[in-house]
Amino acid sequence: MEGDELKDLDCQRTMDGWESSNNGSGKAILIPACCLKAKASQPELGSKSHSTVVSGWLSETQPSSDKSGKQVYFNNPMWPGEAHSLKVEKILFQEKSKYQEVLVFQSSAYGRVLVLDGILQLTEKDECAYQEMIAHLPLCSIESPKNVLVVGGGDGGVLREICRHSSVELIDICEIDQMVIDVSKEFFPELAIGFEDPRVCLHVGDAIEFLKQAPEGKYDAIIVDSSDPVGPAQELVEKPFFKNIGRALRPGGVLCNMAESMWLHTHLINDIIYICREIFKGSVHYAWASVPTYPSGVIGFLLCSTEGPPVDFVHPINPIEKLRGALEFRRELKFYNTEIHEAAFALPSFVKREVAALH
């Protein structure tokens, strides 16, 4: 194909929702719009989603307008062409906070459900997979973690899991939305129990500013339980944010960051890994877990370590089974164990091909 013809093809694909990028590799590739962080700032993709309950079903949709100005709803830009719905038995809470719409409802199959700005955050039935993995993948990979920071995580589930580690002395949590905390304490007490631990220090505010002020090398581990990188949350997947995390970690400290679905967002995963490889000179790994109510049924985690004592994320040096009382603390572990830990780093062949930054 001649150069002009290729250029015309690229322009056409951009119009169809694709765009060209080199992902830092120097080689031009085509990236779906849902994976471009920059797209999050565009009005049609940056507007907040809406919790739509129609005929007793909750669907994750996004408000917009057609040519006549009539309000219509489209699927979330992070997973175009898909709709995710749960049967609603009863709406328990629905209100707008300063930052987002907060919805809690009783589902017929997954228990109580927390939804923020139209995006399902957790359900009582499968929250264990996400909360346990995002906490224990990093904390079981280092010896005797003492100081831990949680970014987001206002439901308290990550705190609950961190508290299983008796070596931990301080858990800072920075959550921007007080309403999420209050709602979780009322409707999700099995998660919010994490706030009751005396080691927890709650900071209600902007995590980006909090990290800028954090003392250098303070934390052994930082866990980022963030929302999808759409709109304001885009900053949580940008280089300055990760640089501040790296500065706040001690030598050999670890980061565990929510990292989207390998079925939907390999280009976004690529972008994040390239950024983190520049900042974290220890190691960078991608892991994943099954969460049935998340889009595609899986969620990913990015594990990074700073330069210093080497960290072997794949083979936990601090196995949960050997920590006194950890398996039953507050409640019995439901998903995580050492076998699951090691298996989480086994990647499908298409991920190894598409996520060039893993090579």
GROMACS .gro file of C-alpha atoms in nm:
model
  359
    1MET     CA    1   0.000   0.000   0.000
    2GLU     CA    2   0.137   0.342  -0.097
    3GLY     CA    3   0.201   0.610   0.166
    4ASP     CA    4  -0.090   0.834   0.064
    5GLU     CA    5  -0.329   0.540   0.065
    6LEU     CA    6  -0.207   0.437   0.412
    7LYS     CA    7  -0.254   0.793   0.538
    8ASP     CA    8  -0.611   0.797   0.405
    9LEU     CA    9  -0.679   0.465   0.575
   10ASP     CA   10  -0.546   0.596   0.907
   11CYS     CA   11  -0.767   0.904   0.880
   12GLN     CA   12  -1.070   0.689   0.808
   13ARG     CA   13  -1.001   0.466   1.103
   14THR     CA   14  -0.962   0.770   1.325
   15MET     CA   15  -1.307   0.885   1.217
   16ASP     CA   16  -1.441   0.538   1.297
   17GLY     CA   17  -1.308   0.561   1.654
   18TRP     CA   18  -0.945   0.460   1.608
   19GLU     CA   19  -0.633   0.671   1.630
   20SER     CA   20  -0.265   0.630   1.554
   21SER     CA   21  -0.003   0.614   1.829
   22ASN     CA   22   0.343   0.467   1.877
   23ASN     CA   23   0.309   0.388   2.251
   24GLY     CA   24   0.666   0.507   2.293
   25SER     CA   25   0.796   0.225   2.075
   26GLY     CA   26   0.864   0.436   1.764
   27LYS     CA   27   0.633   0.215   1.559
   28ALA     CA   28   0.293   0.352   1.458
   29ILE     CA   29  -0.003   0.139   1.559
   30LEU     CA   30  -0.377   0.193   1.569
   31ILE     CA   31  -0.541   0.236   1.907
   32PRO     CA   32  -0.914   0.207   1.983
   33ALA     CA   33  -1.065   0.526   2.122
   34CYS     CA   34  -1.171   0.351   2.444
   35CYS     CA   35  -0.804   0.293   2.527
   36LEU     CA   36  -0.681   0.646   2.467
   37LYS     CA   37  -0.643   0.837   2.792
   38ALA     CA   38  -0.659   1.162   2.595
   39LYS     CA   39  -1.008   1.073   2.476
   40ALA     CA   40  -1.129   1.098   2.833
   41SER     CA   41  -1.108   1.476   2.811
   42GLN     CA   42  -1.340   1.496   2.511
   43PRO     CA   43  -1.692   1.608   2.606
   44GLU     CA   44  -1.870   1.313   2.450
   45LEU     CA   45  -1.650   1.064   2.634
   46GLY     CA   46  -1.575   1.260   2.949
   47SER     CA   47  -1.932   1.316   3.062
   48LYS     CA   48  -2.037   1.122   3.365
   49SER     CA   49  -2.218   0.793   3.329
   50HIS     CA   50  -2.568   0.753   3.458
   51SER     CA   51  -2.724   0.481   3.669
   52THR     CA   52  -3.023   0.382   3.462
   53VAL     CA   53  -3.278   0.146   3.615
   54VAL     CA   54  -3.521   0.033   3.347
   55SER     CA   55  -3.789  -0.231   3.408
   56GLY     CA   56  -3.605  -0.348   3.718
   57TRP     CA   57  -3.258  -0.375   3.563
   58LEU     CA   58  -2.949  -0.160   3.630
   59SER     CA   59  -2.755  -0.083   3.313
   60GLU     CA   60  -2.423   0.101   3.296
   61THR     CA   61  -2.489   0.376   3.043
   62GLN     CA   62  -2.378   0.729   2.960
   63PRO     CA   63  -2.602   1.031   2.895
   64SER     CA   64  -2.568   1.231   2.574
   65SER     CA   65  -2.793   1.404   2.324
   66ASP     CA   66  -2.896   1.318   1.971
   67LYS     CA   67  -2.914   1.571   1.686
   68SER     CA   68  -3.254   1.693   1.800
   69GLY     CA   69  -3.127   1.760   2.151
   70LYS     CA   70  -3.322   1.469   2.302
   71GLN     CA   71  -3.153   1.291   2.595
   72VAL     CA   72  -3.032   0.947   2.494
   73TYR     CA   73  -2.802   0.691   2.654
   74PHE     CA   74  -2.494   0.519   2.517
   75ASN     CA   75  -2.266   0.251   2.655
   76ASN     CA   76  -1.968   0.361   2.861
   77PRO     CA   77  -1.669   0.460   2.641
   78MET     CA   78  -1.440   0.226   2.831
   79TRP     CA   79  -1.626  -0.073   2.684
   80PRO     CA   80  -1.805   0.041   2.366
   81GLY     CA   81  -2.052  -0.197   2.209
   82GLU     CA   82  -2.131  -0.370   2.538
   83ALA     CA   83  -2.401  -0.334   2.801
   84HIS     CA   84  -2.379  -0.469   3.156
   85SER     CA   85  -2.696  -0.520   3.355
   86LEU     CA   86  -2.806  -0.664   3.690
   87LYS     CA   87  -3.157  -0.735   3.811
   88VAL     CA   88  -3.261  -0.477   4.073
   89GLU     CA   89  -3.473  -0.599   4.363
   90LYS     CA   90  -3.474  -0.271   4.554
   91ILE     CA   91  -3.292   0.063   4.541
   92LEU     CA   92  -3.147   0.123   4.887
   93PHE     CA   93  -2.970   0.458   4.834
   94GLN     CA   94  -2.933   0.707   4.550
   95GLU     CA   95  -2.786   1.053   4.590
   96LYS     CA   96  -2.532   1.285   4.433
   97SER     CA   97  -2.223   1.372   4.632
   98LYS     CA   98  -1.993   1.663   4.554
   99TYR     CA   99  -1.809   1.441   4.308
  100GLN     CA  100  -2.037   1.169   4.173
  101GLU     CA  101  -2.369   0.990   4.179
  102VAL     CA  102  -2.378   0.718   4.445
  103LEU     CA  103  -2.621   0.430   4.409
  104VAL     CA  104  -2.673   0.120   4.625
  105PHE     CA  105  -2.925  -0.147   4.535
  106GLN     CA  106  -3.018  -0.501   4.628
  107SER     CA  107  -2.963  -0.732   4.333
  108SER     CA  108  -3.128  -1.069   4.281
  109ALA     CA  109  -2.804  -1.261   4.223
  110TYR     CA  110  -2.507  -1.072   4.373
  111GLY     CA  111  -2.641  -0.922   4.695
  112ARG     CA  112  -2.596  -0.550   4.754
  113VAL     CA  113  -2.426  -0.351   4.479
  114LEU     CA  114  -2.235  -0.020   4.489
  115VAL     CA  115  -2.245   0.194   4.174
  116LEU     CA  116  -2.060   0.525   4.123
  117ASP     CA  117  -2.151   0.746   3.828
  118GLY     CA  118  -2.320   0.453   3.662
  119ILE     CA  119  -2.019   0.222   3.693
  120LEU     CA  120  -2.049  -0.088   3.909
  121GLN     CA  121  -1.780  -0.082   4.178
  122LEU     CA  122  -1.850  -0.393   4.383
  123THR     CA  123  -2.106  -0.652   4.480
  124GLU     CA  124  -2.131  -0.848   4.803
  125LYS     CA  125  -2.088  -1.178   4.622
  126ASP     CA  126  -1.765  -1.119   4.428
  127GLU     CA  127  -1.594  -0.824   4.602
  128CYS     CA  128  -1.363  -1.073   4.771
  129ALA     CA  129  -1.172  -1.143   4.450
  130TYR     CA  130  -1.080  -0.781   4.384
  131GLN     CA  131  -1.019  -0.670   4.743
  132GLU     CA  132  -0.809  -0.972   4.838
  133MET     CA  133  -0.596  -0.970   4.523
  134ILE     CA  134  -0.517  -0.598   4.514
  135ALA     CA  135  -0.405  -0.611   4.878
  136HIS     CA  136  -0.221  -0.941   4.907
  137LEU     CA  137  -0.041  -0.947   4.572
  138PRO     CA  138   0.186  -0.660   4.689
  139LEU     CA  139   0.192  -0.727   5.065
  140CYS     CA  140   0.278  -1.096   5.033
  141SER     CA  141   0.564  -1.006   4.798
  142ILE     CA  142   0.770  -0.817   5.057
  143GLU     CA  143   0.885  -0.907   5.407
  144SER     CA  144   0.708  -0.752   5.707
  145PRO     CA  145   0.542  -0.445   5.548
  146LYS     CA  146   0.490  -0.172   5.807
  147ASN     CA  147   0.362   0.147   5.641
  148VAL     CA  148   0.095   0.122   5.370
  149LEU     CA  149  -0.096   0.386   5.172
  150VAL     CA  150  -0.431   0.322   5.004
  151VAL     CA  151  -0.543   0.562   4.730
  152GLY     CA  152  -0.922   0.549   4.693
  153GLY     CA  153  -1.078   0.241   4.846
  154GLY     CA  154  -1.350   0.432   5.031
  155ASP     CA  155  -1.561   0.118   5.071
  156GLY     CA  156  -1.305  -0.014   5.323
  157GLY     CA  157  -1.250  -0.354   5.161
  158VAL     CA  158  -0.882  -0.302   5.086
  159LEU     CA  159  -0.829  -0.186   5.444
  160ARG     CA  160  -0.997  -0.502   5.572
  161GLU     CA  161  -0.749  -0.714   5.377
  162ILE     CA  162  -0.438  -0.512   5.469
  163CYS     CA  163  -0.530  -0.552   5.836
  164ARG     CA  164  -0.469  -0.928   5.806
  165HIS     CA  165  -0.097  -0.846   5.805
  166SER     CA  166   0.010  -0.814   6.168
  167SER     CA  167   0.343  -0.655   6.071
  168VAL     CA  168   0.161  -0.345   5.941
  169GLU     CA  169   0.178  -0.056   6.185
  170LEU     CA  170   0.021   0.232   5.984
  171ILE     CA  171  -0.239   0.237   5.707
  172ASP     CA  172  -0.299   0.578   5.552
  173ILE     CA  173  -0.603   0.595   5.324
  174CYS     CA  174  -0.682   0.894   5.105
  175GLU     CA  175  -1.039   0.894   4.971
  176ILE     CA  176  -1.187   1.203   4.810
  177ASP     CA  177  -1.556   1.133   4.867
  178GLN     CA  178  -1.688   1.119   5.225
  179MET     CA  179  -2.025   0.997   5.098
  180VAL     CA  180  -1.869   0.676   4.966
  181ILE     CA  181  -1.728   0.607   5.312
  182ASP     CA  182  -2.056   0.681   5.489
  183VAL     CA  183  -2.263   0.475   5.247
  184SER     CA  184  -2.025   0.182   5.276
  185LYS     CA  185  -2.043   0.189   5.655
  186GLU     CA  186  -2.423   0.178   5.637
  187PHE     CA  187  -2.479  -0.073   5.357
  188PHE     CA  188  -2.153  -0.273   5.333
  189PRO     CA  189  -2.043  -0.332   5.694
  190GLU     CA  190  -1.839  -0.641   5.598
  191LEU     CA  191  -1.613  -0.415   5.390
  192ALA     CA  192  -1.626  -0.098   5.599
  193ILE     CA  193  -1.508  -0.294   5.904
  194GLY     CA  194  -1.162  -0.206   5.775
  195PHE     CA  195  -1.209   0.151   5.901
  196GLU     CA  196  -1.242   0.023   6.259
  197ASP     CA  197  -0.882  -0.092   6.287
  198PRO     CA  198  -0.674   0.145   6.506
  199ARG     CA  199  -0.387   0.133   6.256
  200VAL     CA  200  -0.602   0.313   5.994
  201CYS     CA  201  -0.558   0.689   5.944
  202LEU     CA  202  -0.824   0.837   5.716
  203HIS     CA  203  -0.753   1.141   5.498
  204VAL     CA  204  -1.053   1.276   5.308
  205GLY     CA  205  -0.919   1.468   5.011
  206ASP     CA  206  -0.738   1.463   4.679
  207ALA     CA  207  -0.486   1.179   4.663
  208ILE     CA  208  -0.280   1.359   4.401
  209GLU     CA  209  -0.216   1.646   4.641
  210PHE     CA  210  -0.171   1.405   4.932
  211LEU     CA  211   0.107   1.220   4.749
  212LYS     CA  212   0.282   1.546   4.661
  213GLN     CA  213   0.309   1.618   5.032
  214ALA     CA  214   0.403   1.265   5.141
  215PRO     CA  215   0.751   1.225   5.293
  216GLU     CA  216   1.005   1.064   5.063
  217GLY     CA  217   1.043   0.690   5.119
  218LYS     CA  218   0.766   0.670   5.382
  219TYR     CA  219   0.574   0.369   5.254
  220ASP     CA  220   0.658   0.004   5.208
  221ALA     CA  221   0.356  -0.040   4.981
  222ILE     CA  222   0.105   0.181   4.801
  223ILE     CA  223  -0.222   0.036   4.672
  224VAL     CA  224  -0.420   0.237   4.417
  225ASP     CA  225  -0.784   0.133   4.416
  226SER     CA  226  -0.889   0.383   4.152
  227SER     CA  227  -1.183   0.423   3.917
  228ASP     CA  228  -1.157   0.392   3.539
  229PRO     CA  229  -0.940   0.663   3.376
  230VAL     CA  230  -1.227   0.871   3.240
  231GLY     CA  231  -1.257   1.244   3.310
  232PRO     CA  232  -1.086   1.364   3.632
  233ALA     CA  233  -0.955   1.014   3.711
  234GLN     CA  234  -0.735   1.040   3.402
  235GLU     CA  235  -0.468   1.201   3.621
  236LEU     CA  236  -0.435   0.875   3.813
  237VAL     CA  237  -0.276   0.704   3.512
  238GLU     CA  238  -0.041   0.987   3.414
  239LYS     CA  239   0.334   1.006   3.465
  240PRO     CA  240   0.340   1.277   3.739
  241PHE     CA  241   0.113   1.065   3.959
  242PHE     CA  242   0.335   0.759   3.928
  243LYS     CA  243   0.647   0.970   3.988
  244ASN     CA  244   0.501   1.089   4.318
  245ILE     CA  245   0.422   0.730   4.411
  246GLY     CA  246   0.778   0.626   4.336
  247ARG     CA  247   0.913   0.908   4.550
  248ALA     CA  248   0.688   0.813   4.843
  249LEU     CA  249   0.800   0.448   4.838
  250ARG     CA  250   1.111   0.324   5.017
  251PRO     CA  251   1.386   0.143   4.819
  252GLY     CA  252   1.237  -0.192   4.726
  253GLY     CA  253   0.886  -0.064   4.804
  254VAL     CA  254   0.595  -0.186   4.596
  255LEU     CA  255   0.296  -0.045   4.411
  256CYS     CA  256  -0.021  -0.233   4.319
  257ASN     CA  257  -0.240  -0.038   4.079
  258MET     CA  258  -0.575  -0.135   3.928
  259ALA     CA  259  -0.496  -0.190   3.559
  260GLU     CA  260  -0.815  -0.258   3.362
  261SER     CA  261  -0.913  -0.564   3.160
  262MET     CA  262  -0.673  -0.746   2.929
  263TRP     CA  263  -0.973  -0.834   2.707
  264LEU     CA  264  -1.068  -0.471   2.651
  265HIS     CA  265  -0.774  -0.239   2.718
  266THR     CA  266  -0.439  -0.384   2.611
  267HIS     CA  267  -0.334  -0.049   2.464
  268LEU     CA  268  -0.412   0.136   2.785
  269ILE     CA  269  -0.222  -0.131   2.977
  270ASN     CA  270   0.068  -0.080   2.738
  271ASP     CA  271   0.068   0.294   2.804
  272ILE     CA  272   0.072   0.251   3.181
  273ILE     CA  273   0.347  -0.011   3.173
  274TYR     CA  274   0.571   0.209   2.954
  275ILE     CA  275   0.531   0.493   3.203
  276CYS     CA  276   0.600   0.271   3.502
  277ARG     CA  277   0.910   0.113   3.346
  278GLU     CA  278   1.058   0.463   3.326
  279ILE     CA  279   0.990   0.529   3.693
  280PHE     CA  280   1.013   0.196   3.877
  281LYS     CA  281   1.360   0.051   3.827
  282GLY     CA  282   1.299  -0.265   4.028
  283SER     CA  283   1.042  -0.471   3.839
  284VAL     CA  284   0.708  -0.425   3.663
  285HIS     CA  285   0.454  -0.707   3.624
  286TYR     CA  286   0.092  -0.747   3.513
  287ALA     CA  287  -0.143  -0.985   3.696
  288TRP     CA  288  -0.514  -1.054   3.670
  289ALA     CA  289  -0.811  -1.205   3.850
  290SER     CA  290  -1.165  -1.315   3.776
  291VAL     CA  291  -1.440  -1.077   3.892
  292PRO     CA  292  -1.770  -1.182   3.728
  293THR     CA  293  -1.951  -0.847   3.753
  294TYR     CA  294  -1.669  -0.641   3.597
  295PRO     CA  295  -1.670  -0.584   3.219
  296SER     CA  296  -1.527  -0.896   3.048
  297GLY     CA  297  -1.527  -1.075   3.385
  298VAL     CA  298  -1.163  -1.002   3.467
  299ILE     CA  299  -0.960  -0.716   3.614
  300GLY     CA  300  -0.588  -0.648   3.597
  301PHE     CA  301  -0.328  -0.529   3.846
  302LEU     CA  302   0.005  -0.361   3.778
  303LEU     CA  303   0.276  -0.458   4.028
  304CYS     CA  304   0.588  -0.238   4.044
  305SER     CA  305   0.887  -0.211   4.275
  306THR     CA  306   1.136   0.069   4.322
  307GLU     CA  307   1.510   0.025   4.292
  308GLY     CA  308   1.650  -0.148   4.599
  309PRO     CA  309   1.609  -0.496   4.748
  310PRO     CA  310   1.476  -0.713   4.463
  311VAL     CA  311   1.110  -0.812   4.469
  312ASP     CA  312   0.989  -1.141   4.320
  313PHE     CA  313   0.620  -1.074   4.269
  314VAL     CA  314   0.548  -1.414   4.117
  315HIS     CA  315   0.668  -1.618   4.416
  316PRO     CA  316   0.548  -1.454   4.742
  317ILE     CA  317   0.819  -1.427   5.007
  318ASN     CA  318   0.555  -1.353   5.271
  319PRO     CA  319   0.288  -1.621   5.206
  320ILE     CA  320  -0.049  -1.552   5.362
  321GLU     CA  321  -0.080  -1.908   5.494
  322LYS     CA  322   0.221  -1.855   5.721
  323LEU     CA  323   0.096  -1.531   5.878
  324ARG     CA  324  -0.053  -1.605   6.217
  325GLY     CA  325  -0.429  -1.553   6.219
  326ALA     CA  326  -0.435  -1.396   5.871
  327LEU     CA  327  -0.661  -1.651   5.705
  328GLU     CA  328  -0.950  -1.590   5.947
  329PHE     CA  329  -0.890  -1.227   6.052
  330ARG     CA  330  -1.225  -1.040   6.055
  331ARG     CA  331  -1.357  -1.300   5.811
  332GLU     CA  332  -1.224  -1.605   5.629
  333LEU     CA  333  -1.037  -1.553   5.303
  334LYS     CA  334  -1.261  -1.645   5.011
  335PHE     CA  335  -1.048  -1.604   4.697
  336TYR     CA  336  -0.678  -1.541   4.754
  337ASN     CA  337  -0.416  -1.805   4.832
  338THR     CA  338  -0.055  -1.863   4.729
  339GLU     CA  339  -0.151  -2.081   4.431
  340ILE     CA  340  -0.385  -1.810   4.301
  341HIS     CA  341  -0.109  -1.551   4.360
  342GLU     CA  342   0.140  -1.732   4.138
  343ALA     CA  343  -0.119  -1.819   3.873
  344ALA     CA  344  -0.226  -1.453   3.843
  345PHE     CA  345   0.096  -1.372   3.658
  346ALA     CA  346   0.042  -1.635   3.387
  347LEU     CA  347  -0.067  -1.439   3.081
  348PRO     CA  348  -0.258  -1.553   2.772
  349SER     CA  349  -0.063  -1.557   2.447
  350PHE     CA  350  -0.255  -1.266   2.296
  351VAL     CA  351  -0.160  -1.045   2.593
  352LYS     CA  352   0.205  -1.133   2.552
  353ARG     CA  353   0.181  -1.034   2.187
  354GLU     CA  354  -0.027  -0.717   2.226
  355VAL     CA  355   0.133  -0.570   2.539
  356ALA     CA  356   0.476  -0.500   2.396
  357ALA     CA  357   0.586  -0.328   2.717
  358LEU     CA  358   0.586  -0.666   2.892
  359HIS     CA  359   0.871  -0.787   2.667
   0.00000   0.00000   0.00000
